[in-house]
Coordinates of C-alpha atoms in Angstrom, one line a residue:
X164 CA 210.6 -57.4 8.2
X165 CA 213.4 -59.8 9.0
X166 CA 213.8 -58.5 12.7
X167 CA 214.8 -61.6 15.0
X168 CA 216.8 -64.0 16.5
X169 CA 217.5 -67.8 17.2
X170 CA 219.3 -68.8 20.3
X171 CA 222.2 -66.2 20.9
X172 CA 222.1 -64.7 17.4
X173 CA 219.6 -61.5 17.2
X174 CA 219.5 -59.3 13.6
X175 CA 218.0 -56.6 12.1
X176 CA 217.0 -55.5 8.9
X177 CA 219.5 -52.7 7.1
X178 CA 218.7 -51.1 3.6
X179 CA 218.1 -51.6 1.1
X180 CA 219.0 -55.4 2.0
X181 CA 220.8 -57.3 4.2
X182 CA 220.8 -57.2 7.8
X183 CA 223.4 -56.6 10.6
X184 CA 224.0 -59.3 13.5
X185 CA 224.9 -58.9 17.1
X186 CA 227.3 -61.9 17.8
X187 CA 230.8 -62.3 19.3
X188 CA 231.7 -64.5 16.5
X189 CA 235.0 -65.5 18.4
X190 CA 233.0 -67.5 20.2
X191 CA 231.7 -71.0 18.2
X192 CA 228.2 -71.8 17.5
X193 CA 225.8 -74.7 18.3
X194 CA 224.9 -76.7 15.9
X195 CA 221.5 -75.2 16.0
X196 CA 223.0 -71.7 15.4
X197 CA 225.1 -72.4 12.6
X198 CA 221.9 -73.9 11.1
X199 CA 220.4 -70.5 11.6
X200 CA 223.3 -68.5 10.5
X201 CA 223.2 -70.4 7.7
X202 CA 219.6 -70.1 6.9
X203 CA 219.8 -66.2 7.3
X204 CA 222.8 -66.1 5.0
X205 CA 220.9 -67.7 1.7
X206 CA 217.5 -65.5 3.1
X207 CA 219.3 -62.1 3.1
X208 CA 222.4 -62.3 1.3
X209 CA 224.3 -60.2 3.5
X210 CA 224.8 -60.3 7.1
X211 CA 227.3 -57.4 8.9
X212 CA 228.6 -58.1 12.2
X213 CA 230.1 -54.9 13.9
X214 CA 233.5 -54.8 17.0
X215 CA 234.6 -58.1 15.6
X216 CA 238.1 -59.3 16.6
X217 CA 238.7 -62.5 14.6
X218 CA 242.3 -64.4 14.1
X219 CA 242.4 -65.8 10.3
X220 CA 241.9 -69.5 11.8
X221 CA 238.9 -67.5 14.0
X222 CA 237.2 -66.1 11.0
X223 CA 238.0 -69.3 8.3
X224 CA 235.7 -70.9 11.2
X225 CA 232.9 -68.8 10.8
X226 CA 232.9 -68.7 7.0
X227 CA 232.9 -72.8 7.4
X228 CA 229.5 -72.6 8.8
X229 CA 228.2 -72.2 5.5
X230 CA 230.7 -74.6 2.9
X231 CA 233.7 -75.7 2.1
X232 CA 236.5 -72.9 1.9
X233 CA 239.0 -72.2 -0.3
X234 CA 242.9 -73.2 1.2
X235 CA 244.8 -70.5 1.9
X236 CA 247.2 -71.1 -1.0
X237 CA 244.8 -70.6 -3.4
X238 CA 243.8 -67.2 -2.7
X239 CA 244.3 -63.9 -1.1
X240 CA 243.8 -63.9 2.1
X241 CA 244.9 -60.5 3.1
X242 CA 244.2 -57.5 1.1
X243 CA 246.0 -54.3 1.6
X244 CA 245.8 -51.0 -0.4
X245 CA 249.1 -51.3 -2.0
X246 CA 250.2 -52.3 -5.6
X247 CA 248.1 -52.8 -9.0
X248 CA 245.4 -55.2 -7.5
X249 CA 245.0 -53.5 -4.3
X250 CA 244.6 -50.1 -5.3
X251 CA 242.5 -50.0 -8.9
X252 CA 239.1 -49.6 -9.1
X253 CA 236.8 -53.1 -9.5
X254 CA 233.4 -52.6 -10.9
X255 CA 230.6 -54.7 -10.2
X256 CA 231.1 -58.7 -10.2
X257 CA 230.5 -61.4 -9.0
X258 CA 233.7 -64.0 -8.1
X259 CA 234.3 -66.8 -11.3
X260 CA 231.2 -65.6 -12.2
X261 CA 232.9 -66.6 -16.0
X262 CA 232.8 -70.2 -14.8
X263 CA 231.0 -73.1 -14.6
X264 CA 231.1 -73.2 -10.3
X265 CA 231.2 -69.6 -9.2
X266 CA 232.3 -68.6 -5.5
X267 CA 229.7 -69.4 -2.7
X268 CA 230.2 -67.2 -0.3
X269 CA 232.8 -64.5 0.6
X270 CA 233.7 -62.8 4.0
X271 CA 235.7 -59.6 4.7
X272 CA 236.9 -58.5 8.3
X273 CA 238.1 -55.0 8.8
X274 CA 241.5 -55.4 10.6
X275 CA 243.2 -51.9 10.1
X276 CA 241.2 -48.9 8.0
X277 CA 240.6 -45.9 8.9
X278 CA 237.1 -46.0 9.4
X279 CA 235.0 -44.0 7.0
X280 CA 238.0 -43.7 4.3
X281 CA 236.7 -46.5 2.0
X282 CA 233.6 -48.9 1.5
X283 CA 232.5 -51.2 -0.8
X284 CA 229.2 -51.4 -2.4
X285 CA 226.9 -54.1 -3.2
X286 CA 223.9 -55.0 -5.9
X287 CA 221.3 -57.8 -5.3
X288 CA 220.4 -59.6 -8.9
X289 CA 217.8 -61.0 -7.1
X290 CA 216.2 -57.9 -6.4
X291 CA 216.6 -56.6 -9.7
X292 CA 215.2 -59.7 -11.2
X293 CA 212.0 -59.1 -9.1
X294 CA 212.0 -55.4 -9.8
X295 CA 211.6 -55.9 -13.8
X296 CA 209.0 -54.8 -15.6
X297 CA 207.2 -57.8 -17.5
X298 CA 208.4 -57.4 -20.6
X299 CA 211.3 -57.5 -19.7
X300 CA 211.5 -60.2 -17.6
X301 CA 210.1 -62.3 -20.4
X302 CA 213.5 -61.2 -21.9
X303 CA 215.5 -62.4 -19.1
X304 CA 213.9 -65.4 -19.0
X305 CA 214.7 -66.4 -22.9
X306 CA 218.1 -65.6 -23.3
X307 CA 222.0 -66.9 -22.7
X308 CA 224.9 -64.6 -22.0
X309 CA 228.1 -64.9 -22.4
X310 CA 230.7 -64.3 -19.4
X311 CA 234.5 -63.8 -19.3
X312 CA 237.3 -63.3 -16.7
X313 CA 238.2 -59.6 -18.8
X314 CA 235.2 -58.8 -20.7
X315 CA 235.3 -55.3 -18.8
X316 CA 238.5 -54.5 -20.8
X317 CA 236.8 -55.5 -24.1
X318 CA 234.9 -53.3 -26.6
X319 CA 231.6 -54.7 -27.5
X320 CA 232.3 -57.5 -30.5
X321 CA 235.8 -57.7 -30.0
X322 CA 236.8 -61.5 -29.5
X323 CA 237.2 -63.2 -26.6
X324 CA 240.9 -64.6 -25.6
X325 CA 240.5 -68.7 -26.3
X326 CA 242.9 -68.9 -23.0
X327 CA 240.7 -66.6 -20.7
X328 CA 237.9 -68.1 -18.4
X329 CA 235.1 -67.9 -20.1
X330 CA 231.1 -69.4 -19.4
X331 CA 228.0 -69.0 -21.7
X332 CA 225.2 -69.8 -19.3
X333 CA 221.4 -68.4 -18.6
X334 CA 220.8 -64.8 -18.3
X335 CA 218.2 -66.0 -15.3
X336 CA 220.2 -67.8 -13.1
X337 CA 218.2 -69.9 -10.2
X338 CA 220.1 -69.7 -7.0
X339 CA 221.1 -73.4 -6.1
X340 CA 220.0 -73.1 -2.4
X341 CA 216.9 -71.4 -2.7
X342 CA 215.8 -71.6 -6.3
X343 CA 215.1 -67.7 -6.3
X344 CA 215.6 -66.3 -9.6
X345 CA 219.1 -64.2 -10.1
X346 CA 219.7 -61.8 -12.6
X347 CA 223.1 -63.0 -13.6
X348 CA 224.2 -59.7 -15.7
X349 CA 227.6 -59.4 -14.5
X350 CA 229.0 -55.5 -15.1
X351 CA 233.1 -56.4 -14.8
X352 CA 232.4 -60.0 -16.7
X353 CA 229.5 -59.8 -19.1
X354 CA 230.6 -59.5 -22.9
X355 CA 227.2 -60.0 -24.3
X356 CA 223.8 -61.7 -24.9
X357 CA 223.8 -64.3 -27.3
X358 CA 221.8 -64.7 -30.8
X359 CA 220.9 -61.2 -31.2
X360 CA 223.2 -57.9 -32.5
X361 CA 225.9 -56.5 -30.4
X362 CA 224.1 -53.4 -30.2
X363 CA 221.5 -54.9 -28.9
X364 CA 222.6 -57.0 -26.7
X365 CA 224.6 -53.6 -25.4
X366 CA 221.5 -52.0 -25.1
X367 CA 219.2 -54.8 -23.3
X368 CA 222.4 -55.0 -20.8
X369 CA 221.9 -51.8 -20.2
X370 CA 218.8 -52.1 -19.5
X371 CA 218.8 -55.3 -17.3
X372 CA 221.9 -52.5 -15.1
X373 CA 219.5 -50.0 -14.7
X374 CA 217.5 -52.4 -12.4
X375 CA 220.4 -53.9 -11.2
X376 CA 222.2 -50.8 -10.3
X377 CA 219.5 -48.3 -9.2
X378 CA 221.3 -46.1 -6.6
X379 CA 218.5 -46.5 -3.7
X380 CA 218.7 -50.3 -4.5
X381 CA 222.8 -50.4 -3.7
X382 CA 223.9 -50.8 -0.5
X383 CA 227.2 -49.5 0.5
X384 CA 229.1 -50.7 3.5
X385 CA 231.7 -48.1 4.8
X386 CA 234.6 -49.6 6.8
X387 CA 235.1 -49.6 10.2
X388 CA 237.8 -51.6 12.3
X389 CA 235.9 -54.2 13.8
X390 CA 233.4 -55.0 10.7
X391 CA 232.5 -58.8 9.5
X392 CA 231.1 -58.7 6.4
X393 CA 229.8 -61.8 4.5
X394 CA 227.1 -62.2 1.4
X395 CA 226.3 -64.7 -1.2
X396 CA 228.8 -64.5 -4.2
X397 CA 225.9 -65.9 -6.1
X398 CA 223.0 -63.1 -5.2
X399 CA 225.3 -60.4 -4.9
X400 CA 227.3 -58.4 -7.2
X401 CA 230.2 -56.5 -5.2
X402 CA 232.3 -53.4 -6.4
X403 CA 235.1 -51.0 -4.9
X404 CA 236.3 -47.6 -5.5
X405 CA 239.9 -46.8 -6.9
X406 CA 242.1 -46.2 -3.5
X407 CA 245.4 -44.5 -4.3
X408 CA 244.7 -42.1 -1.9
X409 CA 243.6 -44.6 0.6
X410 CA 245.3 -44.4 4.2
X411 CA 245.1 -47.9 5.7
X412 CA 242.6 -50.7 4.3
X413 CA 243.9 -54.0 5.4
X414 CA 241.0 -56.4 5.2
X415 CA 240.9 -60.2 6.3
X416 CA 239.3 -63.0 3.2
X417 CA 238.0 -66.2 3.2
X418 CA 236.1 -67.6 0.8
X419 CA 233.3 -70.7 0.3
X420 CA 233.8 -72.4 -3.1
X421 CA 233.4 -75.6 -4.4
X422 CA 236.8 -74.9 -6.4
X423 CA 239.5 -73.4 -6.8
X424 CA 240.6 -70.9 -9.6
X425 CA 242.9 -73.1 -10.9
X426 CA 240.8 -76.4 -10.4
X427 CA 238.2 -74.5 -12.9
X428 CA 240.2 -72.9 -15.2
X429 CA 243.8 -75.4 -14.9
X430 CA 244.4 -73.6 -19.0
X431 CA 244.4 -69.9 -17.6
X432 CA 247.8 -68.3 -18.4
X433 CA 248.7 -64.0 -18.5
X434 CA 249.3 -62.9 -21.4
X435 CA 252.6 -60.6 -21.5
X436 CA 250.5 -57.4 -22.0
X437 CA 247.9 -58.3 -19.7
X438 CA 247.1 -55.1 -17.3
X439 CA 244.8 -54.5 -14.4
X440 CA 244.0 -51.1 -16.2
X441 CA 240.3 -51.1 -17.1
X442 CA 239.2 -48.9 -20.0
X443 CA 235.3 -50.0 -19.3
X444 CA 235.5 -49.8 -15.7
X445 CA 232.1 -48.4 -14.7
X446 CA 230.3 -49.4 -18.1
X447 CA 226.7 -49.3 -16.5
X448 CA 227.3 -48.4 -12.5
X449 CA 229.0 -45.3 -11.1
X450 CA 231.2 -45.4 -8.4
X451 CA 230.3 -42.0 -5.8
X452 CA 233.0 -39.2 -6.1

């Protein structure tokens, strides 16, 4: 159980992972905390804080506690139900999980929802990685992927764009803090495992999902004003539902990165016909109706 607290900080366990925080985080942190924010942050990838009231400059604060962020004119940092990007579904990914340096860390603060309307739903590869039978760790453990920005919107052995973001790395990835193994099988980004056949490599994905994307192993996080929400980019996949018929979901972001997009991928252009639309949205995990 990972019941306790440090100082002012006190948390409890939630499930299937994670665990939810009693602190007014308008209020800064010792030294000593932050360590131990910190610490529970890489242990549990996931903290939720609840009846949070945090400015931007308030919340980029908090997020700081555990890395560098990304400046605010290099990403979103409000996100509102409206137009292509707010409104279409996402399925699971992790953030520049197609490059080299992926996202550290991203926070969400609920600033205006209406509370129960939406949620967003998480997957731990390092639980999955744990979960898999032997065999198929062993599988894991001796391959490469490869990874792109759009590889949701690809059929299996179509060719990758040369100008999209794009990573070939290990399908076992060891998490850089703690060294615990991650199954790096990314739903919206994976195209496919290398030096076998497409169809098996689609198949062996498929696989690898149905540990990563159990349903009793997802844990789904339903908005309410007030809600901090934080969890390792690295250890976590995150994914949302499609929300045209969403009321009011006005979140806050900040992000922990090392780099930004355009630092990692300075080549990245749009192509003319390029379209949020997702044809494979979904390939292996099912949003809830």
């Amino acid at each position: 159980m990972s019941n306790g607290s440090f100082q002012r900080l006190s948390w409890r366990d939630i499930s299937p992972f994670g665990v939810e925080v009693d602190y007014d985080l308008r209020q800064p942190m010792t030294p000593e905390e932050q360590a131990a924010f910190k610490e529970l942050f890489f242990k549990e990838s996931l903290l939720v804080f609840h009846r949070q009231t945090l400015s931007e400059d308030e919340q980029v604060r908090v997020t700081g506690y555990l890395g560098p962020i990304t400046p605010p004119e290099a990403e979103l940092r409000r996100m509102e139900a409206v137009g292509a990007q707010g409104v279409v579904e996402f399925s699971f990914h992790s953030d520049y999980s197609f490059g080299a340096e992926p996202i550290i860390g991203i926070s969400l603060h609920a600033l205006d929802v209406v509370e129960g309307e939406s949620y967003t739903r998480f997957a731990s590869g390092i639980r999955a990685y744990r979960a898999l039978p032997a065999e198929l760790k062993a599988k894991a453990d001796s391959h490469r992927i490869h990874s792109s920005m759009m590889a949701g919107r690809i059929e299996p052995g179509d060719e990758i764009p040369q100008h999209w973001p794009q990573v070939i790395r290990d399908v076992v990835m060891p998490h850089p803090v703690t060294g615990a193994p991650i199954l790096y099988v990314i739903e919206q980004h994976a195209v496919r495992i290398l030096d076998i056949e497409v169809g098996e490599s689609e198949k062996l994905m498929r696989e690898f999902a149905a540990y990563l994307f159990a349903e009793d192993s997802i844990y789904r996080h339903e908005w309410v004003n007030g809600d901090f929400v934080v969890w390792d980019n690295l250890a976590l996949q995150h994914a949302r539902p499609e929300l045209s018929t969403v009321t009011r979901r006005v979140l806050q972001r900040a992000t922990v990165a090392t780099k930004t997009f355009f630092e990692l991928f300075p080549d990245f252009h749009f192509d003319a016909n390029f379209s949020l639309e997702d044809k494979k949205v979904g390939r292996w995990a099912k949003a809830p109706t």
